[in-house]
Amino acid sequence: MEEKLQSILERAKQGAREVSTRADLESFKARLVGPKGELTEVMKGMASVPREDKPRVGRRLNEVKGELESLFAELLGAIEAKESAARLGPSIDPSLPSPDGGPGSLHPLAQVREEICSILRKVGFSVVEGPEVETEYYCFDALNTPSDHPARDLQDTYYLPESARFSNVSKMKRERYLLRTHTSSVQIRHMLKTSPPVRVVSPGRCFRRDTADATHSANFHQVEGLYVDQDVSVKDLKALLDYFIRSLLGQDARTRFRPHFFPYTEPSFEVDFSSSHLEKLGSRWIEIAGCGMVHPAVFESVGYDPEKYSGFAFGMGIERIAMILYGVDDIRYFYQNDLRFLQQFA
Ligand code: DAH
């Protein structure tokens, strides 16, 4: 009987080479362990094995059964790997040179980000960055945004599970981690580290629970600017944004401020621009940024004396500016990595 088992096992190992599909595997299994399978027949024969041999033969039977089970699992694994490779298509070699032999170029969003930062560098701003995973404190509380503010709603903000841990971002016990909804959080991180005067610009990726359409994406980019010193006024803010928008959109661009509300600035404005240079837009006013004078409560949360210092802040979407600059009418083009689109910006 033990010889029979041995021969079943050996033949099974040979037969396994012929198995290449799920159907092959099914009939292979049926031949061995199905109701009329070879191993099943041997098991039936156990009744006639002499009593004293039963433990030994039984043990060997179990071993062979176990080996066959792992053979089946191995074959199934190989079949599944083959199926998934077929779904993925031919394998690629990422070390091959790019098909057109060109050196590549910056993504249009990166080009706009660089342009924005370089315009601001010329007037003394330096670039600082912050983490994309944030805590409620940096993204909202320190920015004077109370816990019942709609921006903090689960509808608008991606919160991370309680159990999430990030070694580079520390949080207080009772607050939640989230994906930053704006780069204004970097203001707070930077002011906590330095004392005035402050002149920084912070580009980066932001996240909101938006369903994607032509002008919305759950993942987008912003640039935040912050200027703090003694005697900074709305005039300075207007002058800076005038300079900035002219440098970015052409010397004939005009700007206008509309009163608005942001929790972290008072007064707050939305900034529109208009420019004949941008033919498609004609003389229409187009909103391009939010801004205002830093709210005293924000200064207090970073330990700056609001009696002594004043400042302004502004924020804008990089995609929005890129769409205006290049006449792109659907934000999703920026993320599809279609070379026919990207090569137009090379
Ligand atoms: N955080 C605003 C947003 O995400 C943009 C913004 C508006 C930034 C006004 C500012 C500001 O610094 O003062 O829409």
PDB file of N, CA, C and O in Angstrom, residues 86-125:
ATOM      1  N   ALA A  86      -1.339  38.307 -17.793  1.00  0.00           N
ATOM      2  CA  ALA A  86      -2.024  38.484 -19.076  1.00  0.00           C
ATOM      3  C   ALA A  86      -2.882  39.747 -19.038  1.00  0.00           C
ATOM      4  O   ALA A  86      -2.957  40.488 -20.005  1.00  0.00           O
ATOM      5  N   ARG A  87      -3.504  39.979 -17.876  1.00  0.00           N
ATOM      6  CA  ARG A  87      -4.341  41.187 -17.752  1.00  0.00           C
ATOM      7  C   ARG A  87      -3.488  42.450 -17.835  1.00  0.00           C
ATOM      8  O   ARG A  87      -3.923  43.475 -18.339  1.00  0.00           O
ATOM      9  N   LEU A  88      -2.275  42.386 -17.312  1.00  0.00           N
ATOM     10  CA  LEU A  88      -1.412  43.579 -17.283  1.00  0.00           C
ATOM     11  C   LEU A  88      -0.760  43.871 -18.630  1.00  0.00           C
ATOM     12  O   LEU A  88      -0.201  44.938 -18.835  1.00  0.00           O
ATOM     13  N   GLY A  89      -0.810  42.918 -19.536  1.00  0.00           N
ATOM     14  CA  GLY A  89      -0.198  43.137 -20.849  1.00  0.00           C
ATOM     15  C   GLY A  89       1.288  42.844 -20.807  1.00  0.00           C
ATOM     16  O   GLY A  89       1.810  42.380 -19.795  1.00  0.00           O
ATOM     17  N   PRO A  90       1.991  43.116 -21.903  1.00  0.00           N
ATOM     18  CA  PRO A  90       3.406  42.769 -21.978  1.00  0.00           C
ATOM     19  C   PRO A  90       4.211  43.523 -20.916  1.00  0.00           C
ATOM     20  O   PRO A  90       3.864  44.652 -20.559  1.00  0.00           O
ATOM     21  N   SER A  91       5.275  42.902 -20.428  1.00  0.00           N
ATOM     22  CA  SER A  91       6.043  43.545 -19.370  1.00  0.00           C
ATOM     23  C   SER A  91       6.850  44.700 -19.953  1.00  0.00           C
ATOM     24  O   SER A  91       7.180  44.703 -21.134  1.00  0.00           O
ATOM     25  N   ILE A  92       7.122  45.703 -19.113  1.00  0.00           N
ATOM     26  CA  ILE A  92       7.871  46.846 -19.623  1.00  0.00           C
ATOM     27  C   ILE A  92       9.220  46.930 -18.933  1.00  0.00           C
ATOM     28  O   ILE A  92       9.389  46.448 -17.817  1.00  0.00           O
ATOM     29  N   ASP A  93      10.148  47.549 -19.595  1.00  0.00           N
ATOM     30  CA  ASP A  93      11.467  47.746 -19.027  1.00  0.00           C
ATOM     31  C   ASP A  93      11.616  49.233 -18.711  1.00  0.00           C
ATOM     32  O   ASP A  93      11.810  50.052 -19.605  1.00  0.00           O
ATOM     33  N   PRO A  94      11.507  49.600 -17.439  1.00  0.00           N
ATOM     34  CA  PRO A  94      11.522  51.023 -17.104  1.00  0.00           C
ATOM     35  C   PRO A  94      12.874  51.684 -17.317  1.00  0.00           C
ATOM     36  O   PRO A  94      12.988  52.916 -17.251  1.00  0.00           O
ATOM     37  N   SER A  95      13.900  50.875 -17.589  1.00  0.00           N
ATOM     38  CA  SER A  95      15.214  51.498 -17.779  1.00  0.00           C
ATOM     39  C   SER A  95      15.455  51.896 -19.237  1.00  0.00           C
ATOM     40  O   SER A  95      16.459  52.519 -19.563  1.00  0.00           O
ATOM     41  N   LEU A  96      14.503  51.543 -20.133  1.00  0.00           N
ATOM     42  CA  LEU A  96      14.683  51.933 -21.541  1.00  0.00           C
ATOM     43  C   LEU A  96      14.611  53.446 -21.680  1.00  0.00           C
ATOM     44  O   LEU A  96      13.888  54.109 -20.936  1.00  0.00           O
ATOM     45  N   PRO A  97      15.338  54.009 -22.667  1.00  0.00           N
ATOM     46  CA  PRO A  97      15.241  55.458 -22.896  1.00  0.00           C
ATOM     47  C   PRO A  97      13.838  55.813 -23.383  1.00  0.00           C
ATOM     48  O   PRO A  97      13.149  54.961 -23.928  1.00  0.00           O
ATOM     49  N   SER A  98      13.428  57.082 -23.223  1.00  0.00           N
ATOM     50  CA  SER A  98      12.083  57.460 -23.620  1.00  0.00           C
ATOM     51  C   SER A  98      11.974  57.362 -25.137  1.00  0.00           C
ATOM     52  O   SER A  98      12.944  57.583 -25.853  1.00  0.00           O
ATOM     53  N   PRO A  99      10.778  56.984 -25.635  1.00  0.00           N
ATOM     54  CA  PRO A  99      10.642  56.624 -27.050  1.00  0.00           C
ATOM     55  C   PRO A  99      11.047  57.743 -28.011  1.00  0.00           C
ATOM     56  O   PRO A  99      11.570  57.473 -29.082  1.00  0.00           O
ATOM     57  N   ASP A 100      10.847  58.998 -27.622  1.00  0.00           N
ATOM     58  CA  ASP A 100      11.177  60.061 -28.570  1.00  0.00           C
ATOM     59  C   ASP A 100      12.598  60.577 -28.367  1.00  0.00           C
ATOM     60  O   ASP A 100      13.024  61.514 -29.030  1.00  0.00           O
ATOM     61  N   GLY A 101      13.316  59.963 -27.403  1.00  0.00           N
ATOM     62  CA  GLY A 101      14.705  60.327 -27.193  1.00  0.00           C
ATOM     63  C   GLY A 101      14.902  61.692 -26.560  1.00  0.00           C
ATOM     64  O   GLY A 101      16.019  62.104 -26.291  1.00  0.00           O
ATOM     65  N   GLY A 102      13.805  62.427 -26.313  1.00  0.00           N
ATOM     66  CA  GLY A 102      13.925  63.766 -25.730  1.00  0.00           C
ATOM     67  C   GLY A 102      14.295  63.703 -24.267  1.00  0.00           C
ATOM     68  O   GLY A 102      14.182  62.655 -23.627  1.00  0.00           O
ATOM     69  N   PRO A 103      14.769  64.804 -23.719  1.00  0.00           N
ATOM     70  CA  PRO A 103      15.208  64.819 -22.335  1.00  0.00           C
ATOM     71  C   PRO A 103      14.037  64.932 -21.357  1.00  0.00           C
ATOM     72  O   PRO A 103      14.224  64.857 -20.165  1.00  0.00           O
ATOM     73  N   GLY A 104      12.810  65.148 -21.854  1.00  0.00           N
ATOM     74  CA  GLY A 104      11.668  65.352 -20.962  1.00  0.00           C
ATOM     75  C   GLY A 104      11.623  66.807 -20.542  1.00  0.00           C
ATOM     76  O   GLY A 104      12.513  67.595 -20.858  1.00  0.00           O
ATOM     77  N   SER A 105      10.536  67.184 -19.860  1.00  0.00           N
ATOM     78  CA  SER A 105      10.436  68.584 -19.428  1.00  0.00           C
ATOM     79  C   SER A 105       9.550  68.641 -18.194  1.00  0.00           C
ATOM     80  O   SER A 105       8.930  67.648 -17.830  1.00  0.00           O
ATOM     81  N   LEU A 106       9.515  69.787 -17.565  1.00  0.00           N
ATOM     82  CA  LEU A 106       8.701  69.923 -16.358  1.00  0.00           C
ATOM     83  C   LEU A 106       7.218  69.858 -16.723  1.00  0.00           C
ATOM     84  O   LEU A 106       6.791  70.373 -17.756  1.00  0.00           O
ATOM     85  N   HIS A 107       6.457  69.249 -15.846  1.00  0.00           N
ATOM     86  CA  HIS A 107       5.004  69.190 -15.986  1.00  0.00           C
ATOM     87  C   HIS A 107       4.468  70.636 -15.968  1.00  0.00           C
ATOM     88  O   HIS A 107       5.023  71.480 -15.267  1.00  0.00           O
ATOM     89  N   PRO A 108       3.401  70.921 -16.738  1.00  0.00           N
ATOM     90  CA  PRO A 108       2.898  72.303 -16.767  1.00  0.00           C
ATOM     91  C   PRO A 108       2.593  72.860 -15.374  1.00  0.00           C
ATOM     92  O   PRO A 108       2.846  74.051 -15.118  1.00  0.00           O
ATOM     93  N   LEU A 109       2.105  72.015 -14.465  1.00  0.00           N
ATOM     94  CA  LEU A 109       1.825  72.532 -13.116  1.00  0.00           C
ATOM     95  C   LEU A 109       3.120  72.903 -12.400  1.00  0.00           C
ATOM     96  O   LEU A 109       3.189  73.890 -11.657  1.00  0.00           O
ATOM     97  N   ALA A 110       4.169  72.119 -12.639  1.00  0.00           N
ATOM     98  CA  ALA A 110       5.465  72.440 -12.034  1.00  0.00           C
ATOM     99  C   ALA A 110       6.028  73.715 -12.640  1.00  0.00           C
ATOM    100  O   ALA A 110       6.646  74.539 -11.951  1.00  0.00           O
ATOM    101  N   GLN A 111       5.799  73.904 -13.938  1.00  0.00           N
ATOM    102  CA  GLN A 111       6.279  75.142 -14.582  1.00  0.00           C
ATOM    103  C   GLN A 111       5.599  76.360 -13.968  1.00  0.00           C
ATOM    104  O   GLN A 111       6.254  77.372 -13.687  1.00  0.00           O
ATOM    105  N   VAL A 112       4.287  76.273 -13.753  1.00  0.00           N
ATOM    106  CA  VAL A 112       3.566  77.409 -13.186  1.00  0.00           C
ATOM    107  C   VAL A 112       4.019  77.649 -11.741  1.00  0.00           C
ATOM    108  O   VAL A 112       4.245  78.784 -11.315  1.00  0.00           O
ATOM    109  N   ARG A 113       4.186  76.561 -10.996  1.00  0.00           N
ATOM    110  CA  ARG A 113       4.673  76.689  -9.614  1.00  0.00           C
ATOM    111  C   ARG A 113       6.025  77.405  -9.597  1.00  0.00           C
ATOM    112  O   ARG A 113       6.244  78.336  -8.804  1.00  0.00           O
ATOM    113  N   GLU A 114       6.934  76.987 -10.480  1.00  0.00           N
ATOM    114  CA  GLU A 114       8.252  77.620 -10.521  1.00  0.00           C
ATOM    115  C   GLU A 114       8.158  79.094 -10.894  1.00  0.00           C
ATOM    116  O   GLU A 114       8.873  79.935 -10.344  1.00  0.00           O
ATOM    117  N   GLU A 115       7.281  79.391 -11.843  1.00  0.00           N
ATOM    118  CA  GLU A 115       7.108  80.775 -12.281  1.00  0.00           C
ATOM    119  C   GLU A 115       6.605  81.637 -11.109  1.00  0.00           C
ATOM    120  O   GLU A 115       7.143  82.722 -10.844  1.00  0.00           O
ATOM    121  N   ILE A 116       5.608  81.133 -10.390  1.00  0.00           N
ATOM    122  CA  ILE A 116       5.054  81.874  -9.261  1.00  0.00           C
ATOM    123  C   ILE A 116       6.142  82.123  -8.203  1.00  0.00           C
ATOM    124  O   ILE A 116       6.334  83.240  -7.715  1.00  0.00           O
ATOM    125  N   CYS A 117       6.867  81.066  -7.872  1.00  0.00           N
ATOM    126  CA  CYS A 117       7.896  81.212  -6.838  1.00  0.00           C
ATOM    127  C   CYS A 117       8.999  82.154  -7.294  1.00  0.00           C
ATOM    128  O   CYS A 117       9.518  82.947  -6.498  1.00  0.00           O
ATOM    129  N   SER A 118       9.335  82.101  -8.581  1.00  0.00           N
ATOM    130  CA  SER A 118      10.460  82.941  -9.001  1.00  0.00           C
ATOM    131  C   SER A 118      10.054  84.420  -9.018  1.00  0.00           C
ATOM    132  O   SER A 118      10.867  85.291  -8.698  1.00  0.00           O
ATOM    133  N   ILE A 119       8.791  84.711  -9.355  1.00  0.00           N
ATOM    134  CA  ILE A 119       8.332  86.105  -9.304  1.00  0.00           C
ATOM    135  C   ILE A 119       8.405  86.627  -7.860  1.00  0.00           C
ATOM    136  O   ILE A 119       8.828  87.761  -7.602  1.00  0.00           O
ATOM    137  N   LEU A 120       8.013  85.767  -6.923  1.00  0.00           N
ATOM    138  CA  LEU A 120       8.003  86.219  -5.530  1.00  0.00           C
ATOM    139  C   LEU A 120       9.401  86.252  -4.914  1.00  0.00           C
ATOM    140  O   LEU A 120       9.688  87.075  -4.045  1.00  0.00           O
ATOM    141  N   ARG A 121      10.275  85.367  -5.406  1.00  0.00           N
ATOM    142  CA  ARG A 121      11.661  85.407  -4.912  1.00  0.00           C
ATOM    143  C   ARG A 121      12.311  86.754  -5.214  1.00  0.00           C
ATOM    144  O   ARG A 121      13.089  87.260  -4.422  1.00  0.00           O
ATOM    145  N   LYS A 122      11.958  87.309  -6.365  1.00  0.00           N
ATOM    146  CA  LYS A 122      12.562  88.586  -6.766  1.00  0.00           C
ATOM    147  C   LYS A 122      12.260  89.700  -5.785  1.00  0.00           C
ATOM    148  O   LYS A 122      12.980  90.703  -5.731  1.00  0.00           O
ATOM    149  N   VAL A 123      11.148  89.564  -5.035  1.00  0.00           N
ATOM    150  CA  VAL A 123      10.851  90.619  -4.068  1.00  0.00           C
ATOM    151  C   VAL A 123      11.031  90.103  -2.639  1.00  0.00           C
ATOM    152  O   VAL A 123      10.355  90.549  -1.705  1.00  0.00           O
ATOM    153  N   GLY A 124      11.950  89.163  -2.484  1.00  0.00           N
ATOM    154  CA  GLY A 124      12.404  88.819  -1.139  1.00  0.00           C
ATOM    155  C   GLY A 124      11.692  87.666  -0.455  1.00  0.00           C
ATOM    156  O   GLY A 124      11.957  87.394   0.717  1.00  0.00           O
ATOM    157  N   PHE A 125      10.796  86.985  -1.150  1.00  0.00           N
ATOM    158  CA  PHE A 125      10.134  85.834  -0.533  1.00  0.00           C
ATOM    159  C   PHE A 125      11.025  84.608  -0.649  1.00  0.00           C
ATOM    160  O   PHE A 125      11.718  84.441  -1.651  1.00  0.00           O
TER     161      PHE A 125
END
